[in-house]
Amino acid sequence: MLPRNFTDKIQGNVSKPCFWKSLSPGQNWKSKSMRSFPEEFVKSTPGAFEHRVVFSVRWGNSWQLWLEREEKDLFMIEEDWDEFVDDNHLGPNDNVFFRHDDKMFLEVQIFKNDGNEIIDAPPEVEPETEPFHPTTPKNSHKETTTASASASASEFSDNWRETHGCADIKNPELYLLNPKNPYFVKTLTKGNDVLYVPKTVIKKYGLKFGPHLSPMHYLLPGDKINGSTKIYGGGSAPCFNGWVDLCRKYNLKTGDSMVCELERSGELVTAVRVHFINKT
C-alpha cells in the first residue's frame, strides 16, 4: 500500500511492480527487515532477481547489491545494503520508493515525510552523471515539491543508471580515429553491466539511436564485439548491452579509463570505438 501523501507524486510510476520502504517504530535503515523484498513484489517479477540487483537514483548514481535467500525470503547482502543506506544518508524522515524497470534493475526515488523528493546527491556523494572537473562543486542535497507523476518519470529516466565516472583526461580527442566523431571518456566504477551515453554528450551532438534491442558493435584494434542498443524511459536513457562482455574479455578493472568514440550510420549511433588510456 502506498502512503497517501506520496500517491499523487508517483502514480505515473506504478504501472510496473513497485514497493515502498519506510521505518516503523523500533527499526532503523540497517535492520534486517529493511533488506528484504516484499513477497508480492518477488512473485510479480519472476526470474528477475536471481543473484543481484542494481539500484539507480535520480541524480544518476547506481549501486549493485548481491542477493541471498533464507527459505522463501529474498534479502540484499548486508554490506551492500548498508553502503546504499550510508551513501544516501537515509534517516527516520526518509521514504524510499522502488520500481522494477527491466530484469535486475530498479529505479529508486527518495522522499521526505512531507512529500518532498530528493533529486540531487548528498553533499558528500559525487554524482556520476556529469564529467568531473576539479572546479566543479559538489551538488547539495536538494528537494523538490513539484515532482508530478509524468515529469518525475521523465526526469528520472533522463539521469537514470549512468554507472560511469569521467576522468579528467587532457586532449582525449587525440585518440579519435575521426576527429569529427562524438566521444566521451569512460572510467570504470563498480557497475559495468551496460554502457551509458552521458546525456550531456547526447545533447551536445544531437545523437539519435536505433530502436530497442537493435544491433550495435564495439570496435577495438583487430576485434569487434557484438552488442545491442537498449532504450529506457521513452527514449531518454539510451545505453548499450554487451559492455560487460568487453570488460571481461579485456580484464578491465575499476579505475581503467578509455575514450569511447561513437560511430554513426546515417543519423544513428551504431558502434562504439574503444580507445584504452590507462588500462592496468
mmCIF file of C-alpha atoms in Angstrom:
data_model
loop_
_atom_site.group_PDB
_atom_site.id
_atom_site.type_symbol
_atom_site.label_atom_id
_atom_site.label_comp_id
_atom_site.label_asym_id
_atom_site.label_seq_id
_atom_site.Cartn_x
_atom_site.Cartn_y
_atom_site.Cartn_z
ATOM 1 C CA MET A 1 0.000 0.000 0.000
ATOM 2 C CA LEU A 2 1.400 3.396 -0.982
ATOM 3 C CA PRO A 3 1.449 6.191 1.623
ATOM 4 C CA ARG A 4 -1.375 8.626 0.838
ATOM 5 C CA ASN A 5 0.765 11.764 0.857
ATOM 6 C CA PHE A 6 3.010 10.327 -1.887
ATOM 7 C CA THR A 7 0.396 8.781 -4.176
ATOM 8 C CA ASP A 8 -0.006 11.849 -6.381
ATOM 9 C CA LYS A 9 3.727 12.172 -6.892
ATOM 10 C CA ILE A 10 4.404 8.636 -8.114
ATOM 11 C CA GLN A 11 1.068 7.485 -9.570
ATOM 12 C CA GLY A 12 2.606 7.531 -13.059
ATOM 13 C CA ASN A 13 5.302 5.133 -11.859
ATOM 14 C CA VAL A 14 3.157 2.314 -10.512
ATOM 15 C CA SER A 15 2.273 0.583 -13.771
ATOM 16 C CA LYS A 16 5.240 -1.719 -13.113
ATOM 17 C CA PRO A 17 5.838 -3.769 -9.945
ATOM 18 C CA CYS A 18 6.907 -1.492 -7.100
ATOM 19 C CA PHE A 19 7.116 -1.191 -3.328
ATOM 20 C CA TRP A 20 7.859 1.315 -0.557
ATOM 21 C CA LYS A 21 10.168 1.196 2.418
ATOM 22 C CA SER A 22 9.866 3.437 5.459
ATOM 23 C CA LEU A 23 10.761 2.976 9.103
ATOM 24 C CA SER A 24 8.407 1.531 11.689
ATOM 25 C CA PRO A 25 8.880 2.096 15.434
ATOM 26 C CA GLY A 26 11.994 0.314 16.664
ATOM 27 C CA GLN A 27 13.522 -0.023 13.188
ATOM 28 C CA ASN A 28 16.493 1.646 11.568
ATOM 29 C CA TRP A 29 17.535 1.503 7.931
ATOM 30 C CA LYS A 30 20.115 -1.198 8.683
ATOM 31 C CA SER A 31 17.608 -3.513 10.345
ATOM 32 C CA LYS A 32 17.473 -6.910 8.660
ATOM 33 C CA SER A 33 13.823 -6.429 7.724
ATOM 34 C CA MET A 34 14.765 -3.389 5.629
ATOM 35 C CA ARG A 35 16.980 -5.595 3.411
ATOM 36 C CA SER A 36 14.147 -7.903 2.418
ATOM 37 C CA PHE A 37 11.977 -7.776 -0.694
ATOM 38 C CA PRO A 38 8.196 -7.963 -0.259
ATOM 39 C CA GLU A 39 6.901 -11.403 -1.202
ATOM 40 C CA GLU A 40 4.269 -9.928 -3.534
ATOM 41 C CA PHE A 41 6.931 -7.950 -5.404
ATOM 42 C CA VAL A 42 9.135 -11.008 -5.936
ATOM 43 C CA LYS A 43 6.167 -13.005 -7.226
ATOM 44 C CA SER A 44 5.278 -10.222 -9.674
ATOM 45 C CA THR A 45 8.798 -10.245 -11.191
ATOM 46 C CA PRO A 46 9.516 -13.960 -11.789
ATOM 47 C CA GLY A 47 13.153 -14.671 -12.637
ATOM 48 C CA ALA A 48 14.203 -11.015 -12.478
ATOM 49 C CA PHE A 49 16.218 -11.214 -9.270
ATOM 50 C CA GLU A 50 18.377 -14.325 -9.029
ATOM 51 C CA HIS A 51 21.800 -13.178 -7.858
ATOM 52 C CA ARG A 52 21.941 -9.386 -7.797
ATOM 53 C CA VAL A 53 20.006 -6.157 -8.250
ATOM 54 C CA VAL A 54 21.018 -2.694 -9.468
ATOM 55 C CA PHE A 55 19.546 0.412 -7.802
ATOM 56 C CA SER A 56 19.613 3.737 -9.654
ATOM 57 C CA VAL A 57 18.657 7.135 -8.231
ATOM 58 C CA ARG A 58 17.527 10.436 -9.717
ATOM 59 C CA TRP A 59 20.999 12.024 -9.922
ATOM 60 C CA GLY A 60 22.473 9.124 -11.909
ATOM 61 C CA ASN A 61 24.428 7.099 -9.339
ATOM 62 C CA SER A 62 23.833 3.379 -9.060
ATOM 63 C CA TRP A 63 24.587 0.525 -6.689
ATOM 64 C CA GLN A 64 24.934 -3.184 -7.353
ATOM 65 C CA LEU A 65 23.670 -5.337 -4.497
ATOM 66 C CA TRP A 66 24.107 -9.086 -4.268
ATOM 67 C CA LEU A 67 21.213 -11.197 -3.047
ATOM 68 C CA GLU A 68 20.752 -14.166 -0.731
ATOM 69 C CA ARG A 69 17.806 -16.368 0.129
ATOM 70 C CA GLU A 70 16.659 -17.558 3.520
ATOM 71 C CA GLU A 71 13.981 -20.166 2.984
ATOM 72 C CA LYS A 72 11.306 -18.313 0.958
ATOM 73 C CA ASP A 73 12.578 -14.798 1.708
ATOM 74 C CA LEU A 74 14.880 -12.790 -0.550
ATOM 75 C CA PHE A 75 17.382 -10.409 1.064
ATOM 76 C CA MET A 76 20.039 -7.981 -0.087
ATOM 77 C CA ILE A 77 23.535 -8.702 1.264
ATOM 78 C CA GLU A 78 24.035 -6.682 4.453
ATOM 79 C CA GLU A 79 27.272 -4.998 3.348
ATOM 80 C CA ASP A 80 25.785 -3.840 0.024
ATOM 81 C CA TRP A 81 22.540 -2.572 1.546
ATOM 82 C CA ASP A 82 24.421 -0.722 4.306
ATOM 83 C CA GLU A 83 26.541 1.008 1.659
ATOM 84 C CA PHE A 84 23.395 2.210 -0.129
ATOM 85 C CA VAL A 85 21.944 3.455 3.174
ATOM 86 C CA ASP A 86 25.141 5.280 4.137
ATOM 87 C CA ASP A 87 25.709 6.819 0.707
ATOM 88 C CA ASN A 88 22.196 8.276 0.690
ATOM 89 C CA HIS A 89 22.184 9.293 4.365
ATOM 90 C CA LEU A 90 18.864 7.556 4.938
ATOM 91 C CA GLY A 91 17.257 8.637 8.198
ATOM 92 C CA PRO A 92 13.970 8.412 10.129
ATOM 93 C CA ASN A 93 12.267 11.004 7.906
ATOM 94 C CA ASP A 94 13.033 9.221 4.626
ATOM 95 C CA ASN A 95 10.746 7.067 2.499
ATOM 96 C CA VAL A 96 12.136 5.037 -0.400
ATOM 97 C CA PHE A 97 10.164 4.037 -3.484
ATOM 98 C CA PHE A 98 11.412 1.134 -5.630
ATOM 99 C CA ARG A 99 10.088 0.394 -9.121
ATOM 100 C CA HIS A 100 11.094 -2.540 -11.316
ATOM 101 C CA ASP A 101 12.380 -1.315 -14.671
ATOM 102 C CA ASP A 102 13.994 -4.210 -16.512
ATOM 103 C CA LYS A 103 15.341 -7.574 -15.398
ATOM 104 C CA MET A 104 17.535 -6.866 -12.348
ATOM 105 C CA PHE A 105 17.225 -3.050 -12.490
ATOM 106 C CA LEU A 106 15.227 -0.956 -10.035
ATOM 107 C CA GLU A 107 14.561 2.759 -10.200
ATOM 108 C CA VAL A 108 14.731 4.346 -6.749
ATOM 109 C CA GLN A 109 13.195 7.611 -5.526
ATOM 110 C CA ILE A 110 13.698 9.054 -2.035
ATOM 111 C CA PHE A 111 11.081 11.249 -0.345
ATOM 112 C CA LYS A 112 10.947 13.123 2.939
ATOM 113 C CA ASN A 113 7.927 12.690 5.207
ATOM 114 C CA ASP A 114 6.450 15.960 3.917
ATOM 115 C CA GLY A 115 6.414 14.557 0.375
ATOM 116 C CA ASN A 116 9.434 16.475 -0.932
ATOM 117 C CA GLU A 117 11.550 14.341 -3.254
ATOM 118 C CA ILE A 118 15.348 14.248 -3.083
ATOM 119 C CA ILE A 119 16.643 14.973 -6.596
ATOM 120 C CA ASP A 120 20.378 15.574 -6.036
ATOM 121 C CA ALA A 121 23.207 13.720 -4.357
ATOM 122 C CA PRO A 122 24.034 14.402 -0.691
ATOM 123 C CA PRO A 123 26.979 16.862 -0.321
ATOM 124 C CA GLU A 124 29.468 14.086 0.405
ATOM 125 C CA VAL A 125 28.438 11.977 -2.624
ATOM 126 C CA GLU A 126 29.795 12.921 -6.057
ATOM 127 C CA PRO A 127 27.108 12.340 -8.718
ATOM 128 C CA GLU A 128 28.183 10.180 -11.649
ATOM 129 C CA THR A 129 26.118 11.746 -14.426
ATOM 130 C CA GLU A 130 28.414 14.654 -15.311
ATOM 131 C CA PRO A 131 32.138 14.715 -16.188
ATOM 132 C CA PHE A 132 34.219 15.522 -13.131
ATOM 133 C CA HIS A 133 36.271 18.695 -13.151
ATOM 134 C CA PRO A 134 38.393 20.000 -10.253
ATOM 135 C CA THR A 135 36.494 23.317 -10.249
ATOM 136 C CA THR A 136 33.035 21.747 -10.235
ATOM 137 C CA PRO A 137 31.413 21.970 -6.771
ATOM 138 C CA LYS A 138 29.592 19.019 -5.324
ATOM 139 C CA ASN A 139 25.801 19.144 -5.536
ATOM 140 C CA SER A 140 23.768 19.966 -2.472
ATOM 141 C CA HIS A 141 21.022 17.710 -1.138
ATOM 142 C CA LYS A 142 18.109 19.453 -2.868
ATOM 143 C CA GLU A 143 14.419 18.711 -2.580
ATOM 144 C CA THR A 144 11.503 19.403 -4.921
ATOM 145 C CA THR A 145 7.809 19.848 -4.246
ATOM 146 C CA THR A 146 6.724 19.812 -7.890
ATOM 147 C CA ALA A 147 7.535 16.266 -8.936
ATOM 148 C CA SER A 148 4.394 15.391 -10.894
ATOM 149 C CA ALA A 149 3.920 11.811 -11.985
ATOM 150 C CA SER A 150 4.800 12.266 -15.639
ATOM 151 C CA ALA A 151 7.624 14.757 -15.060
ATOM 152 C CA SER A 152 9.066 12.584 -12.301
ATOM 153 C CA ALA A 153 9.304 9.554 -14.557
ATOM 154 C CA SER A 154 10.772 11.564 -17.428
ATOM 155 C CA GLU A 155 13.372 13.354 -15.334
ATOM 156 C CA PHE A 156 14.325 10.149 -13.580
ATOM 157 C CA SER A 157 14.908 8.385 -16.887
ATOM 158 C CA ASP A 158 16.964 11.322 -18.154
ATOM 159 C CA ASN A 159 19.510 10.796 -15.387
ATOM 160 C CA TRP A 160 18.942 7.130 -14.895
ATOM 161 C CA ARG A 161 21.539 4.485 -14.201
ATOM 162 C CA GLU A 162 24.613 6.175 -15.759
ATOM 163 C CA THR A 163 27.085 3.937 -13.946
ATOM 164 C CA HIS A 164 30.265 5.602 -15.121
ATOM 165 C CA GLY A 165 32.817 8.089 -13.940
ATOM 166 C CA CYS A 166 34.544 10.517 -16.278
ATOM 167 C CA ALA A 167 38.251 11.053 -15.797
ATOM 168 C CA ASP A 168 39.803 14.489 -16.262
ATOM 169 C CA ILE A 169 41.989 13.424 -19.214
ATOM 170 C CA LYS A 170 43.780 16.038 -21.277
ATOM 171 C CA ASN A 171 43.192 16.061 -25.030
ATOM 172 C CA PRO A 172 41.012 12.924 -25.351
ATOM 173 C CA GLU A 173 40.250 13.982 -28.936
ATOM 174 C CA LEU A 174 43.795 12.900 -29.872
ATOM 175 C CA TYR A 175 42.640 9.278 -29.510
ATOM 176 C CA LEU A 176 39.873 9.632 -32.098
ATOM 177 C CA LEU A 177 40.081 7.895 -35.444
ATOM 178 C CA ASN A 178 37.816 10.604 -36.864
ATOM 179 C CA PRO A 179 38.149 13.958 -35.068
ATOM 180 C CA LYS A 180 34.572 14.857 -36.076
ATOM 181 C CA ASN A 181 33.050 11.905 -34.231
ATOM 182 C CA PRO A 182 31.203 12.362 -30.933
ATOM 183 C CA TYR A 183 33.051 10.926 -27.936
ATOM 184 C CA PHE A 184 33.196 10.761 -24.159
ATOM 185 C CA VAL A 185 35.661 9.498 -21.576
ATOM 186 C CA LYS A 186 34.625 6.450 -19.544
ATOM 187 C CA THR A 187 36.272 5.454 -16.262
ATOM 188 C CA LEU A 188 35.129 2.145 -14.801
ATOM 189 C CA THR A 189 33.355 2.059 -11.456
ATOM 190 C CA LYS A 190 31.709 -0.910 -9.721
ATOM 191 C CA GLY A 191 28.708 -1.105 -12.012
ATOM 192 C CA ASN A 192 29.609 -2.055 -15.596
ATOM 193 C CA ASP A 193 26.624 -4.021 -16.837
ATOM 194 C CA VAL A 194 25.843 -1.642 -19.700
ATOM 195 C CA LEU A 195 27.486 1.401 -21.301
ATOM 196 C CA TYR A 196 25.528 4.616 -20.898
ATOM 197 C CA VAL A 197 25.995 7.604 -23.153
ATOM 198 C CA PRO A 198 26.084 10.759 -20.986
ATOM 199 C CA LYS A 199 23.056 12.945 -21.573
ATOM 200 C CA THR A 200 25.406 15.936 -21.981
ATOM 201 C CA VAL A 201 27.008 14.176 -24.970
ATOM 202 C CA ILE A 202 23.600 13.287 -26.439
ATOM 203 C CA LYS A 203 22.523 16.924 -26.261
ATOM 204 C CA LYS A 204 25.831 18.336 -27.499
ATOM 205 C CA TYR A 205 25.906 16.230 -30.674
ATOM 206 C CA GLY A 206 22.160 15.726 -31.167
ATOM 207 C CA LEU A 207 22.648 11.962 -31.082
ATOM 208 C CA LYS A 208 19.993 9.525 -32.256
ATOM 209 C CA PHE A 209 19.813 5.814 -31.553
ATOM 210 C CA GLY A 210 18.253 2.761 -33.146
ATOM 211 C CA PRO A 211 15.170 1.051 -31.704
ATOM 212 C CA HIS A 212 15.263 -1.028 -28.533
ATOM 213 C CA LEU A 213 17.477 -4.134 -28.939
ATOM 214 C CA SER A 214 18.758 -3.073 -32.361
ATOM 215 C CA PRO A 215 22.302 -4.394 -33.040
ATOM 216 C CA MET A 216 25.449 -2.339 -32.478
ATOM 217 C CA HIS A 217 29.165 -3.149 -32.157
ATOM 218 C CA TYR A 218 32.178 -2.333 -30.008
ATOM 219 C CA LEU A 219 35.250 -1.758 -32.184
ATOM 220 C CA LEU A 220 38.782 -2.354 -30.891
ATOM 221 C CA PRO A 221 42.089 -2.908 -32.719
ATOM 222 C CA GLY A 222 41.605 -6.188 -34.595
ATOM 223 C CA ASP A 223 38.425 -7.017 -32.718
ATOM 224 C CA LYS A 224 34.680 -6.461 -32.907
ATOM 225 C CA ILE A 225 32.266 -7.337 -30.098
ATOM 226 C CA ASN A 226 28.543 -7.546 -30.738
ATOM 227 C CA GLY A 227 26.103 -5.638 -28.588
ATOM 228 C CA SER A 228 22.646 -4.094 -28.754
ATOM 229 C CA THR A 229 21.027 -0.742 -28.138
ATOM 230 C CA LYS A 230 18.715 -0.521 -25.141
ATOM 231 C CA ILE A 231 16.252 2.315 -24.705
ATOM 232 C CA TYR A 232 14.735 3.250 -21.354
ATOM 233 C CA GLY A 233 12.411 5.990 -20.203
ATOM 234 C CA GLY A 234 10.653 6.552 -23.510
ATOM 235 C CA GLY A 235 13.935 7.107 -25.334
ATOM 236 C CA SER A 236 15.583 9.469 -22.848
ATOM 237 C CA ALA A 237 18.053 6.939 -21.432
ATOM 238 C CA PRO A 238 19.871 5.019 -24.210
ATOM 239 C CA CYS A 239 22.628 2.569 -23.395
ATOM 240 C CA PHE A 240 24.462 -0.370 -24.956
ATOM 241 C CA ASN A 241 24.365 -4.024 -23.967
ATOM 242 C CA GLY A 242 27.468 -6.210 -24.291
ATOM 243 C CA TRP A 243 29.681 -3.849 -22.296
ATOM 244 C CA VAL A 244 30.161 -6.370 -19.512
ATOM 245 C CA ASP A 245 31.461 -8.890 -22.083
ATOM 246 C CA LEU A 246 34.039 -6.383 -23.298
ATOM 247 C CA CYS A 247 35.148 -5.654 -19.738
ATOM 248 C CA ARG A 248 35.605 -9.344 -19.011
ATOM 249 C CA LYS A 249 37.401 -10.116 -22.272
ATOM 250 C CA TYR A 250 39.954 -7.339 -21.744
ATOM 251 C CA ASN A 251 40.159 -7.849 -17.971
ATOM 252 C CA LEU A 252 39.182 -4.252 -17.266
ATOM 253 C CA LYS A 253 39.189 -3.108 -13.649
ATOM 254 C CA THR A 254 37.803 -0.253 -11.586
ATOM 255 C CA GLY A 255 39.754 2.892 -12.450
ATOM 256 C CA ASP A 256 40.602 1.888 -16.025
ATOM 257 C CA SER A 257 39.806 4.704 -18.456
ATOM 258 C CA MET A 258 39.038 4.784 -22.163
ATOM 259 C CA VAL A 259 37.792 7.145 -24.838
ATOM 260 C CA CYS A 260 34.513 5.963 -26.332
ATOM 261 C CA GLU A 261 34.252 7.220 -29.907
ATOM 262 C CA LEU A 262 30.750 6.955 -31.347
ATOM 263 C CA GLU A 263 30.369 5.825 -34.950
ATOM 264 C CA ARG A 264 27.194 6.701 -36.825
ATOM 265 C CA SER A 265 25.500 5.167 -39.820
ATOM 266 C CA GLY A 266 23.276 7.834 -41.267
ATOM 267 C CA GLU A 267 21.894 9.605 -38.212
ATOM 268 C CA LEU A 268 22.000 6.635 -35.821
ATOM 269 C CA VAL A 269 24.784 5.572 -33.451
ATOM 270 C CA THR A 270 25.667 2.021 -34.482
ATOM 271 C CA ALA A 271 29.123 1.411 -32.968
ATOM 272 C CA VAL A 272 31.431 2.447 -30.144
ATOM 273 C CA ARG A 273 35.154 2.551 -30.939
ATOM 274 C CA VAL A 274 37.024 1.955 -27.670
ATOM 275 C CA HIS A 275 40.475 3.504 -27.086
ATOM 276 C CA PHE A 276 42.179 2.401 -23.870
ATOM 277 C CA ILE A 277 44.000 5.141 -21.952
ATOM 278 C CA ASN A 278 45.307 3.803 -18.664
ATOM 279 C CA LYS A 279 44.322 0.126 -18.632
ATOM 280 C CA THR A 280 46.100 -1.536 -15.711
#
